[in-house]
CSV table of N, CA and C in Angstrom, one decimal:
chain,number,residue,atom,x,y,z
H,1,UNK,N,4.5,30.6,4.2
H,1,UNK,CA,5.7,29.8,3.9
H,1,UNK,C,6.9,30.6,3.7
H,2,UNK,N,6.7,31.8,3.2
H,2,UNK,CA,7.9,32.7,2.9
H,2,UNK,C,8.7,33.0,4.2
H,3,UNK,N,8.0,33.0,5.4
H,3,UNK,CA,8.6,33.3,6.6
H,3,UNK,C,9.2,32.1,7.3
H,4,UNK,N,8.8,30.9,6.9
H,4,UNK,CA,9.4,29.7,7.5
H,4,UNK,C,10.9,29.6,7.3
H,5,UNK,N,11.6,29.0,8.2
H,5,UNK,CA,13.0,28.8,8.1
H,5,UNK,C,13.3,27.4,8.2
H,6,UNK,N,14.4,26.9,7.5
H,6,UNK,CA,14.8,25.5,7.5
H,6,UNK,C,15.1,25.2,9.0
H,7,UNK,N,14.8,23.9,9.4
H,7,UNK,CA,15.1,23.5,10.7
H,7,UNK,C,16.4,22.7,10.7
H,8,UNK,N,16.7,22.1,11.9
H,8,UNK,CA,17.9,21.3,12.0
H,8,UNK,C,18.0,20.2,11.1
H,9,UNK,N,16.9,19.5,10.8
H,9,UNK,CA,16.9,18.4,9.9
H,9,UNK,C,17.2,18.9,8.4
H,10,UNK,N,16.6,19.9,8.0
H,10,UNK,CA,17.0,20.5,6.7
H,10,UNK,C,18.5,20.8,6.6
H,11,UNK,N,19.0,21.5,7.6
H,11,UNK,CA,20.4,21.9,7.6
H,11,UNK,C,21.3,20.7,7.7
H,12,UNK,N,20.9,19.7,8.5
H,12,UNK,CA,21.8,18.5,8.6
H,12,UNK,C,21.8,17.7,7.3
H,13,UNK,N,20.7,17.6,6.6
H,13,UNK,CA,20.7,16.9,5.3
H,13,UNK,C,21.6,17.6,4.3
H,14,UNK,N,21.5,18.9,4.3
H,14,UNK,CA,22.4,19.7,3.4
H,14,UNK,C,23.8,19.5,3.7
H,15,UNK,N,24.2,19.4,5.0
H,15,UNK,CA,25.6,19.1,5.4
H,15,UNK,C,26.1,17.8,5.0
H,16,UNK,N,25.2,16.8,4.8
H,16,UNK,CA,25.6,15.5,4.3
H,16,UNK,C,26.3,15.6,3.0
H,17,UNK,N,26.0,16.6,2.2
H,17,UNK,CA,26.6,16.7,0.9
H,17,UNK,C,28.1,17.0,1.0
H,18,UNK,N,28.6,17.3,2.1
H,18,UNK,CA,30.0,17.4,2.3
H,18,UNK,C,30.7,16.1,2.2
H,19,UNK,N,30.0,15.0,2.5
H,19,UNK,CA,30.7,13.7,2.5
H,19,UNK,C,30.0,12.7,1.5
H,20,UNK,N,28.8,13.0,1.1
H,20,UNK,CA,28.0,12.0,0.3
H,20,UNK,C,27.4,12.7,-0.9
H,21,UNK,N,27.0,11.9,-1.9
H,21,UNK,CA,26.2,12.4,-3.0
H,21,UNK,C,24.8,12.2,-2.6
H,22,UNK,N,24.1,13.2,-2.2
H,22,UNK,CA,22.8,13.2,-1.6
H,22,UNK,C,21.7,13.7,-2.6
H,23,UNK,N,20.7,13.0,-2.7
H,23,UNK,CA,19.5,13.5,-3.4
H,23,UNK,C,18.3,13.4,-2.5
H,24,UNK,N,17.7,14.5,-2.2
H,24,UNK,CA,16.5,14.6,-1.4
H,24,UNK,C,15.3,14.3,-2.2
H,25,UNK,N,14.5,13.4,-1.8
H,25,UNK,CA,13.1,13.2,-2.4
H,25,UNK,C,12.1,13.6,-1.4
H,26,UNK,N,11.4,14.7,-1.6
H,26,UNK,CA,10.5,15.2,-0.6
H,26,UNK,C,9.1,15.3,-1.1
H,27,UNK,N,8.2,15.1,-0.1
H,27,UNK,CA,6.8,15.2,-0.4
H,27,UNK,C,6.3,16.7,-0.1
H,28,UNK,N,7.2,17.4,0.6
H,28,UNK,CA,6.9,18.8,0.9
H,28,UNK,C,6.9,19.7,-0.3
H,29,UNK,N,6.1,20.7,-0.3
H,29,UNK,CA,6.0,21.6,-1.5
H,29,UNK,C,6.7,22.9,-1.2
H,30,UNK,N,7.3,23.1,-0.1
H,30,UNK,CA,8.1,24.3,0.2
H,30,UNK,C,9.5,24.2,-0.3
H,31,UNK,N,10.3,25.3,-0.1
H,31,UNK,CA,11.6,25.4,-0.6
H,31,UNK,C,12.7,25.3,0.5
H,32,UNK,N,12.3,24.7,1.7
H,32,UNK,CA,13.2,24.7,2.8
H,32,UNK,C,14.5,23.9,2.6
H,33,UNK,N,14.4,22.9,1.8
H,33,UNK,CA,15.6,22.1,1.5
H,33,UNK,C,16.6,23.0,0.7
H,34,UNK,N,16.1,23.7,-0.3
H,34,UNK,CA,16.9,24.6,-1.1
H,34,UNK,C,17.5,25.7,-0.2
H,35,UNK,N,16.7,26.3,0.7
H,35,UNK,CA,17.2,27.3,1.5
H,35,UNK,C,18.2,26.8,2.5
H,36,UNK,N,18.2,25.6,2.9
H,36,UNK,CA,19.1,25.0,3.8
H,36,UNK,C,20.4,24.7,3.1
H,37,UNK,N,20.4,24.6,1.8
H,37,UNK,CA,21.7,24.4,1.1
H,37,UNK,C,21.7,23.1,0.3
H,38,UNK,N,20.7,22.3,0.3
H,38,UNK,CA,20.7,21.0,-0.5
H,38,UNK,C,20.7,21.4,-1.9
H,39,UNK,N,21.3,20.7,-2.8
H,39,UNK,CA,21.5,21.1,-4.2
H,39,UNK,C,20.7,20.1,-5.1
H,40,UNK,N,20.4,18.9,-4.7
H,40,UNK,CA,19.6,18.0,-5.6
H,40,UNK,C,18.3,17.6,-4.8
H,41,UNK,N,17.2,18.1,-5.3
H,41,UNK,CA,15.9,17.9,-4.6
H,41,UNK,C,14.9,17.5,-5.7
H,42,UNK,N,14.2,16.4,-5.4
H,42,UNK,CA,13.1,16.0,-6.2
H,42,UNK,C,11.8,16.3,-5.4
H,43,UNK,N,11.0,17.2,-5.9
H,43,UNK,CA,9.8,17.5,-5.2
H,43,UNK,C,8.6,16.7,-5.8
H,44,UNK,N,8.3,15.6,-5.1
H,44,UNK,CA,7.3,14.7,-5.6
H,44,UNK,C,6.0,15.3,-5.8
H,45,UNK,N,5.6,16.2,-4.9
H,45,UNK,CA,4.3,16.8,-5.0
H,45,UNK,C,4.3,18.3,-5.5
H,46,UNK,N,5.4,18.6,-6.2
H,46,UNK,CA,5.5,19.9,-6.8
H,46,UNK,C,6.1,21.0,-5.8
H,47,UNK,N,6.0,22.2,-6.3
H,47,UNK,CA,6.6,23.4,-5.6
H,47,UNK,C,5.6,24.5,-5.5
H,48,UNK,N,5.3,25.0,-4.3
H,48,UNK,CA,4.3,26.0,-4.2
H,48,UNK,C,4.8,27.4,-4.7
H,49,UNK,N,6.0,27.6,-4.8
H,49,UNK,CA,6.5,28.9,-5.4
H,49,UNK,C,6.8,28.9,-6.9
H,50,UNK,N,6.1,27.9,-7.5
H,50,UNK,CA,6.1,27.8,-9.0
H,50,UNK,C,4.7,27.6,-9.5
H,51,UNK,N,4.5,28.0,-10.7
H,51,UNK,CA,3.2,27.9,-11.3
H,51,UNK,C,3.4,27.4,-12.8
H,52,UNK,N,2.3,26.8,-13.3
H,52,UNK,CA,2.3,26.3,-14.7
H,52,UNK,C,0.9,26.4,-15.2
H,53,UNK,N,0.8,26.1,-16.5
H,53,UNK,CA,-0.5,26.1,-17.1
H,53,UNK,C,-1.3,24.9,-16.7
H,54,UNK,N,-2.6,25.0,-16.6
H,54,UNK,CA,-3.4,23.9,-16.3
H,54,UNK,C,-3.4,22.8,-17.4
H,55,UNK,N,-2.9,23.2,-18.5
H,55,UNK,CA,-2.9,22.3,-19.7
H,55,UNK,C,-1.6,21.4,-19.8
H,56,UNK,N,-0.5,21.8,-19.1
H,56,UNK,CA,0.7,21.0,-19.2
H,56,UNK,C,1.6,21.2,-18.0
H,57,UNK,N,2.5,20.2,-17.8
H,57,UNK,CA,3.5,20.3,-16.7
H,57,UNK,C,4.6,21.2,-16.9
H,58,UNK,N,4.8,21.6,-18.2
H,58,UNK,CA,6.0,22.5,-18.5
H,58,UNK,C,5.5,23.5,-19.6
H,59,UNK,N,6.0,24.7,-19.6
H,59,UNK,CA,7.1,25.2,-18.7
H,59,UNK,C,6.5,25.6,-17.3
H,60,UNK,N,7.4,25.8,-16.4
H,60,UNK,CA,7.1,26.2,-15.1
H,60,UNK,C,7.7,27.6,-14.8
H,61,UNK,N,6.9,28.4,-14.1
H,61,UNK,CA,7.4,29.8,-13.8
H,61,UNK,C,7.4,30.0,-12.3
H,62,UNK,N,8.4,30.9,-11.9
H,62,UNK,CA,8.5,31.3,-10.5
H,62,UNK,C,7.3,32.1,-10.1
H,63,UNK,N,6.9,32.0,-8.9
H,63,UNK,CA,5.8,32.9,-8.3
H,63,UNK,C,6.0,33.1,-6.9
H,64,UNK,N,5.7,34.3,-6.4
H,64,UNK,CA,5.8,34.6,-4.9
H,64,UNK,C,4.4,35.2,-4.5
H,65,UNK,N,3.6,35.5,-5.4
H,65,UNK,CA,2.3,36.1,-5.0
H,65,UNK,C,1.1,35.2,-5.3
H,66,UNK,N,-0.1,35.7,-5.4
H,66,UNK,CA,-1.3,35.0,-5.7
H,66,UNK,C,-1.5,34.8,-7.2
H,67,UNK,N,-2.1,33.7,-7.5
H,67,UNK,CA,-2.6,33.5,-8.9
H,67,UNK,C,-4.1,33.9,-8.9
H,68,UNK,N,-4.4,34.7,-9.9
H,68,UNK,CA,-5.8,35.1,-10.0
H,68,UNK,C,-6.5,34.4,-11.1
H,69,UNK,N,-7.8,34.2,-10.9
H,69,UNK,CA,-8.6,33.6,-12.0
H,69,UNK,C,-8.5,34.5,-13.2
H,70,UNK,N,-8.2,34.0,-14.3
H,70,UNK,CA,-7.9,34.8,-15.5
H,70,UNK,C,-6.5,35.0,-15.9
H,71,UNK,N,-5.6,34.7,-14.9
H,71,UNK,CA,-4.1,34.8,-15.2
H,71,UNK,C,-3.8,33.6,-16.1
H,72,UNK,N,-3.3,33.9,-17.3
H,72,UNK,CA,-3.1,32.8,-18.3
H,72,UNK,C,-1.6,32.6,-18.6
H,73,UNK,N,-1.3,31.3,-18.9
H,73,UNK,CA,0.0,31.0,-19.3
H,73,UNK,C,0.1,31.3,-20.8
H,74,UNK,N,1.3,31.3,-21.4
H,74,UNK,CA,1.4,31.6,-22.8
H,74,UNK,C,0.6,30.6,-23.7
H,75,UNK,N,0.3,29.4,-23.3
H,75,UNK,CA,-0.5,28.5,-24.1
H,75,UNK,C,-2.0,28.7,-24.0
H,76,UNK,N,-2.4,29.8,-23.2
H,76,UNK,CA,-3.8,30.1,-23.0
H,76,UNK,C,-4.5,29.5,-21.9
H,77,UNK,N,-3.8,28.5,-21.2
H,77,UNK,CA,-4.4,27.8,-20.1
H,77,UNK,C,-4.3,28.7,-18.8
H,78,UNK,N,-5.2,28.5,-17.9
H,78,UNK,CA,-5.2,29.1,-16.6
H,78,UNK,C,-4.0,28.8,-15.9
H,79,UNK,N,-3.3,29.7,-15.3
H,79,UNK,CA,-2.1,29.4,-14.4
H,79,UNK,C,-2.6,28.8,-13.1
H,80,UNK,N,-1.9,27.8,-12.6
H,80,UNK,CA,-2.2,27.1,-11.4
H,80,UNK,C,-0.9,26.8,-10.6
H,81,UNK,N,-1.0,26.6,-9.3
H,81,UNK,CA,0.2,26.2,-8.6
H,81,UNK,C,0.8,24.9,-9.2
H,82,UNK,N,2.1,24.9,-9.2
H,82,UNK,CA,2.8,23.7,-9.7
H,82,UNK,C,2.9,22.6,-8.6
H,83,UNK,N,1.8,22.2,-8.1
H,83,UNK,CA,1.7,21.2,-7.1
H,83,UNK,C,0.7,20.1,-7.5
H,84,UNK,N,0.8,18.9,-6.8
H,84,UNK,CA,-0.1,17.8,-7.1
H,84,UNK,C,-1.2,17.9,-6.1
H,85,UNK,N,-2.4,18.0,-6.7
H,85,UNK,CA,-3.6,18.0,-5.9
H,85,UNK,C,-4.0,16.5,-5.6
H,86,UNK,N,-4.8,16.3,-4.5
H,86,UNK,CA,-5.3,15.0,-4.2
H,86,UNK,C,-6.0,14.4,-5.4
H,87,UNK,N,-5.7,13.2,-5.8
H,87,UNK,CA,-6.3,12.5,-6.9
H,87,UNK,C,-5.5,12.7,-8.2
H,88,UNK,N,-4.5,13.6,-8.3
H,88,UNK,CA,-3.8,13.8,-9.5
H,88,UNK,C,-2.6,12.8,-9.5
H,89,UNK,N,-2.1,12.5,-10.7
H,89,UNK,CA,-0.9,11.7,-10.8
H,89,UNK,C,0.3,12.4,-10.2
H,90,UNK,N,1.3,11.7,-9.8
H,90,UNK,CA,2.6,12.2,-9.2
H,90,UNK,C,3.6,12.0,-10.3
H,91,UNK,N,3.8,13.1,-11.1
H,91,UNK,CA,4.7,12.9,-12.3
H,91,UNK,C,6.2,12.6,-12.0
H,92,UNK,N,6.6,12.9,-10.8
H,92,UNK,CA,8.1,12.7,-10.4
H,92,UNK,C,8.3,11.4,-9.8
H,93,UNK,N,7.3,10.5,-9.6
H,93,UNK,CA,7.5,9.3,-8.9
H,93,UNK,C,8.4,8.3,-9.7
H,94,UNK,N,8.4,8.3,-11.0
H,94,UNK,CA,9.3,7.4,-11.7
H,94,UNK,C,10.7,7.8,-11.6
H,95,UNK,N,11.0,9.1,-11.6
H,95,UNK,CA,12.4,9.6,-11.3
H,95,UNK,C,12.8,9.2,-9.9
H,96,UNK,N,11.9,9.4,-8.9
H,96,UNK,CA,12.2,9.1,-7.5
H,96,UNK,C,12.5,7.6,-7.4
H,97,UNK,N,11.7,6.7,-8.1
H,97,UNK,CA,11.9,5.3,-8.0
H,97,UNK,C,13.3,4.9,-8.6
H,98,UNK,N,13.7,5.6,-9.7
H,98,UNK,CA,15.0,5.3,-10.3
H,98,UNK,C,16.1,5.7,-9.3
H,99,UNK,N,15.9,6.8,-8.6
H,99,UNK,CA,16.9,7.3,-7.6
H,99,UNK,C,17.0,6.3,-6.5
H,100,UNK,N,15.8,5.8,-6.0
H,100,UNK,CA,15.8,4.9,-4.9
H,100,UNK,C,16.5,3.6,-5.3
H,101,UNK,N,16.2,3.1,-6.5
H,101,UNK,CA,16.8,1.8,-6.9
H,101,UNK,C,18.3,1.9,-7.1
H,102,UNK,N,18.9,3.1,-7.3
H,102,UNK,CA,20.3,3.2,-7.5
H,102,UNK,C,21.0,3.6,-6.2
H,103,UNK,N,20.3,3.8,-5.2
H,103,UNK,CA,20.9,4.4,-3.9
H,103,UNK,C,21.9,3.4,-3.3
H,104,UNK,N,22.9,3.9,-2.7
H,104,UNK,CA,23.8,3.1,-1.9
H,104,UNK,C,23.4,3.1,-0.4
H,105,UNK,N,22.6,4.0,0.0
H,105,UNK,CA,21.9,4.0,1.3
H,105,UNK,C,20.6,4.8,1.1
H,106,UNK,N,19.6,4.5,2.0
H,106,UNK,CA,18.3,5.2,1.8
H,106,UNK,C,17.8,5.5,3.2
H,107,UNK,N,17.3,6.7,3.4
H,107,UNK,CA,16.8,7.2,4.7
H,107,UNK,C,15.4,7.8,4.4
H,108,UNK,N,14.5,7.4,5.3
H,108,UNK,CA,13.1,7.9,5.3
H,108,UNK,C,13.0,8.8,6.5
H,109,UNK,N,12.7,10.0,6.3
H,109,UNK,CA,12.7,11.0,7.5
H,109,UNK,C,11.4,11.7,7.6
H,110,UNK,N,10.8,11.6,8.8
H,110,UNK,CA,9.6,12.4,9.1
H,110,UNK,C,8.4,12.0,8.4
H,111,UNK,N,8.1,10.7,8.2
H,111,UNK,CA,6.9,10.3,7.6
H,111,UNK,C,6.3,9.1,8.2
H,112,UNK,N,5.0,8.9,8.0
H,112,UNK,CA,4.4,7.7,8.6
H,112,UNK,C,4.4,6.5,7.7
H,113,UNK,N,4.9,6.7,6.5
H,113,UNK,CA,4.9,5.6,5.5
H,113,UNK,C,3.5,5.1,5.1
H,114,UNK,N,2.6,6.0,5.1
H,114,UNK,CA,1.2,5.6,4.7
H,114,UNK,C,0.7,6.4,3.5
H,115,UNK,N,1.5,7.4,3.0
H,115,UNK,CA,1.0,8.2,1.9
H,115,UNK,C,1.7,7.7,0.6
H,116,UNK,N,0.9,7.1,-0.2
H,116,UNK,CA,1.4,6.5,-1.4
H,116,UNK,C,1.2,7.4,-2.6
H,117,UNK,N,2.0,7.4,-3.6
H,117,UNK,CA,3.0,6.4,-3.9
H,117,UNK,C,4.4,6.6,-3.2
H,118,UNK,N,4.6,7.7,-2.5
H,118,UNK,CA,5.9,8.0,-1.9
H,118,UNK,C,6.3,6.9,-0.9
H,119,UNK,N,5.4,6.4,-0.1
H,119,UNK,CA,5.7,5.3,0.9
H,119,UNK,C,6.3,4.1,0.2
H,120,UNK,N,6.0,3.8,-1.0
H,120,UNK,CA,6.4,2.7,-1.8
H,120,UNK,C,7.9,2.8,-2.2
H,121,UNK,N,8.5,3.9,-2.2
H,121,UNK,CA,9.9,4.1,-2.6
H,121,UNK,C,10.8,3.2,-1.9
H,122,UNK,N,10.6,2.9,-0.7
H,122,UNK,CA,11.4,2.0,0.1
H,122,UNK,C,11.6,0.6,-0.6
H,123,UNK,N,10.5,0.2,-1.3
H,123,UNK,CA,10.5,-1.1,-1.9
H,123,UNK,C,11.3,-1.1,-3.2
H,124,UNK,N,11.7,0.0,-3.7
H,124,UNK,CA,12.6,0.1,-4.9
H,124,UNK,C,14.0,0.0,-4.6
H,125,UNK,N,14.4,0.1,-3.3
H,125,UNK,CA,15.8,0.1,-3.0
H,125,UNK,C,16.4,-1.4,-3.1
H,126,UNK,N,17.7,-1.4,-3.3
H,126,UNK,CA,18.4,-2.7,-3.3
H,126,UNK,C,18.2,-3.4,-1.9
H,127,UNK,N,18.1,-4.7,-1.8
H,127,UNK,CA,17.9,-5.4,-0.5
H,127,UNK,C,19.1,-5.2,0.5
H,128,UNK,N,20.3,-5.1,0.0
H,128,UNK,CA,21.5,-5.1,0.8
H,128,UNK,C,22.0,-3.8,1.2
H,129,UNK,N,21.4,-2.7,0.9
H,129,UNK,CA,21.9,-1.4,1.3
H,129,UNK,C,21.4,-1.0,2.7
H,130,UNK,N,22.2,-0.2,3.4
H,130,UNK,CA,21.7,0.3,4.7
H,130,UNK,C,20.4,1.2,4.5
H,131,UNK,N,19.4,0.9,5.3
H,131,UNK,CA,18.2,1.7,5.3
H,131,UNK,C,17.9,2.2,6.7
H,132,UNK,N,17.4,3.4,6.7
H,132,UNK,CA,17.1,4.1,8.0
H,132,UNK,C,15.7,4.7,8.0
H,133,UNK,N,15.1,4.9,9.1
H,133,UNK,CA,13.9,5.7,9.3
H,133,UNK,C,14.1,6.6,10.5
H,134,UNK,N,13.8,7.8,10.3
H,134,UNK,CA,13.9,8.8,11.4
H,134,UNK,C,12.5,9.4,11.6
H,135,UNK,N,11.9,9.2,12.7
H,135,UNK,CA,10.6,9.7,13.0
H,135,UNK,C,10.3,9.7,14.5
H,136,UNK,N,9.4,10.5,14.9
H,136,UNK,CA,9.0,10.5,16.4
H,136,UNK,C,8.3,9.2,16.7
H,137,UNK,N,7.5,8.7,15.7
H,137,UNK,CA,6.8,7.4,15.9
H,137,UNK,C,7.2,6.5,14.7
H,138,UNK,N,7.9,5.4,15.0
H,138,UNK,CA,8.3,4.5,13.9
H,138,UNK,C,7.1,3.7,13.4
H,139,UNK,N,6.8,3.8,12.2
H,139,UNK,CA,5.7,3.1,11.6
H,139,UNK,C,5.9,1.6,11.6
H,140,UNK,N,4.9,0.8,11.8
H,140,UNK,CA,5.0,-0.6,11.8
H,140,UNK,C,5.6,-1.1,10.5
H,141,UNK,N,5.4,-0.4,9.4
H,141,UNK,CA,5.9,-0.8,8.1
H,141,UNK,C,7.4,-0.8,8.1
H,142,UNK,N,8.0,-0.1,9.0
H,142,UNK,CA,9.5,0.1,9.0
H,142,UNK,C,10.2,-0.9,10.0
H,143,UNK,N,9.5,-1.8,10.5
H,143,UNK,CA,10.1,-2.7,11.5
H,143,UNK,C,10.5,-4.0,10.9
H,144,UNK,N,10.5,-4.1,9.5
H,144,UNK,CA,11.0,-5.3,8.8
H,144,UNK,C,12.1,-4.9,7.9
H,145,UNK,N,12.7,-5.9,7.3
H,145,UNK,CA,13.8,-5.8,6.3
H,145,UNK,C,15.0,-5.1,6.8
H,146,UNK,N,15.4,-5.2,8.0
H,146,UNK,CA,16.7,-4.6,8.5
H,146,UNK,C,16.8,-3.1,8.4
H,147,UNK,N,15.7,-2.4,8.6
H,147,UNK,CA,15.7,-1.0,8.7
H,147,UNK,C,16.1,-0.5,10.1
H,148,UNK,N,17.1,0.4,10.1
H,148,UNK,CA,17.6,0.9,11.4
H,148,UNK,C,16.6,2.1,11.7
H,149,UNK,N,16.1,2.0,12.9
H,149,UNK,CA,15.1,3.1,13.4
H,149,UNK,C,15.8,4.0,14.3
H,150,UNK,N,15.5,5.3,14.1
H,150,UNK,CA,15.9,6.4,15.0
H,150,UNK,C,14.6,7.1,15.4
H,151,UNK,N,14.2,6.8,16.6
H,151,UNK,CA,12.9,7.3,17.1
H,151,UNK,C,13.1,8.6,17.7
H,152,UNK,N,13.1,9.6,16.9
H,152,UNK,CA,13.4,11.0,17.3
H,152,UNK,C,12.7,11.9,16.3
H,153,UNK,N,12.3,13.2,16.7
H,153,UNK,CA,11.9,14.1,15.7
H,153,UNK,C,13.0,14.3,14.7
H,154,UNK,N,12.7,14.7,13.5
H,154,UNK,CA,13.7,14.8,12.4
H,154,UNK,C,14.9,15.7,12.8
H,155,UNK,N,14.6,16.9,13.5
H,155,UNK,CA,15.7,17.8,13.8
H,155,UNK,C,16.7,17.2,14.8
H,156,UNK,N,16.2,16.2,15.6
H,156,UNK,CA,17.1,15.5,16.5
H,156,UNK,C,17.7,14.3,15.9
H,157,UNK,N,16.9,13.6,15.1
H,157,UNK,CA,17.3,12.3,14.5
H,157,UNK,C,18.3,12.4,13.3
H,158,UNK,N,18.2,13.5,12.6
H,158,UNK,CA,19.1,13.7,11.4
H,158,UNK,C,20.6,13.7,11.9
H,159,UNK,N,20.9,14.5,12.9
H,159,UNK,CA,22.3,14.4,13.3
H,159,UNK,C,22.8,13.0,13.8
H,160,UNK,N,21.9,12.3,14.4
H,160,UNK,CA,22.3,10.9,14.7
H,160,UNK,C,22.5,10.1,13.4
H,161,UNK,N,21.6,10.2,12.5
H,161,UNK,CA,21.7,9.5,11.2
H,161,UNK,C,23.0,9.9,10.5
H,162,UNK,N,23.4,11.2,10.6
H,162,UNK,CA,24.6,11.6,9.9
H,162,UNK,C,25.8,10.9,10.5
H,163,UNK,N,25.8,10.8,11.9
H,163,UNK,CA,27.0,10.2,12.5
H,163,UNK,C,27.0,8.7,12.2
H,164,UNK,N,25.8,8.0,12.1
H,164,UNK,CA,25.7,6.6,11.8
H,164,UNK,C,26.3,6.4,10.3
H,165,UNK,N,25.9,7.3,9.4
H,165,UNK,CA,26.3,7.2,8.0
H,165,UNK,C,27.8,7.3,7.9
H,166,UNK,N,28.3,8.3,8.6
H,166,UNK,CA,29.8,8.6,8.5
H,166,UNK,C,30.5,7.4,9.1
H,167,UNK,N,30.1,6.9,10.2
H,167,UNK,CA,30.8,5.7,10.8
H,167,UNK,C,30.7,4.5,9.9
H,168,UNK,N,29.5,4.2,9.3
H,168,UNK,CA,29.2,3.1,8.5
H,168,UNK,C,29.9,3.1,7.2
H,169,UNK,N,29.8,4.3,6.5
H,169,UNK,CA,30.2,4.4,5.1
H,169,UNK,C,31.6,5.0,4.9
H,170,UNK,N,32.0,5.8,5.9
H,170,UNK,CA,33.4,6.4,5.8
H,170,UNK,C,34.4,5.8,6.6
H,171,UNK,N,34.0,5.0,7.6
H,171,UNK,CA,34.9,4.2,8.4
H,171,UNK,C,35.5,5.0,9.6
């Protein structure tokens, strides 16, 4: 992951901050949104370049190498990646739901809308705001409720989304 580079979608979303107050809610555990220049990111499933004690969610420490069995946090707990494993609670979902419910527009990018609880965030948005989905395959869940579909890979669809938002919201 250290060698991965932000793609056009990451860069395009970061550029939206020039005109809009943007908060990225991501299921990805990498830091590509940060490296692209986005400044407000909620990592629903945690961050791979951070670690914490197995006993608590905080404090969180930066990491770029491996965690070894026996590496302990100050509270004595084994250090572990600061990510959500399958079956664990998603501690950032309440913050994400609050952000979705306050949004003036909402875009879902590069997802099948089948991984919950993240897929449910769309249901927290206000009914009358513009909603968009950008994906190579538009999920059937996105064909209702006035969602504008952009059937493209994220790196191609985000520039289209950007133009639509600028036209719709900036006039």
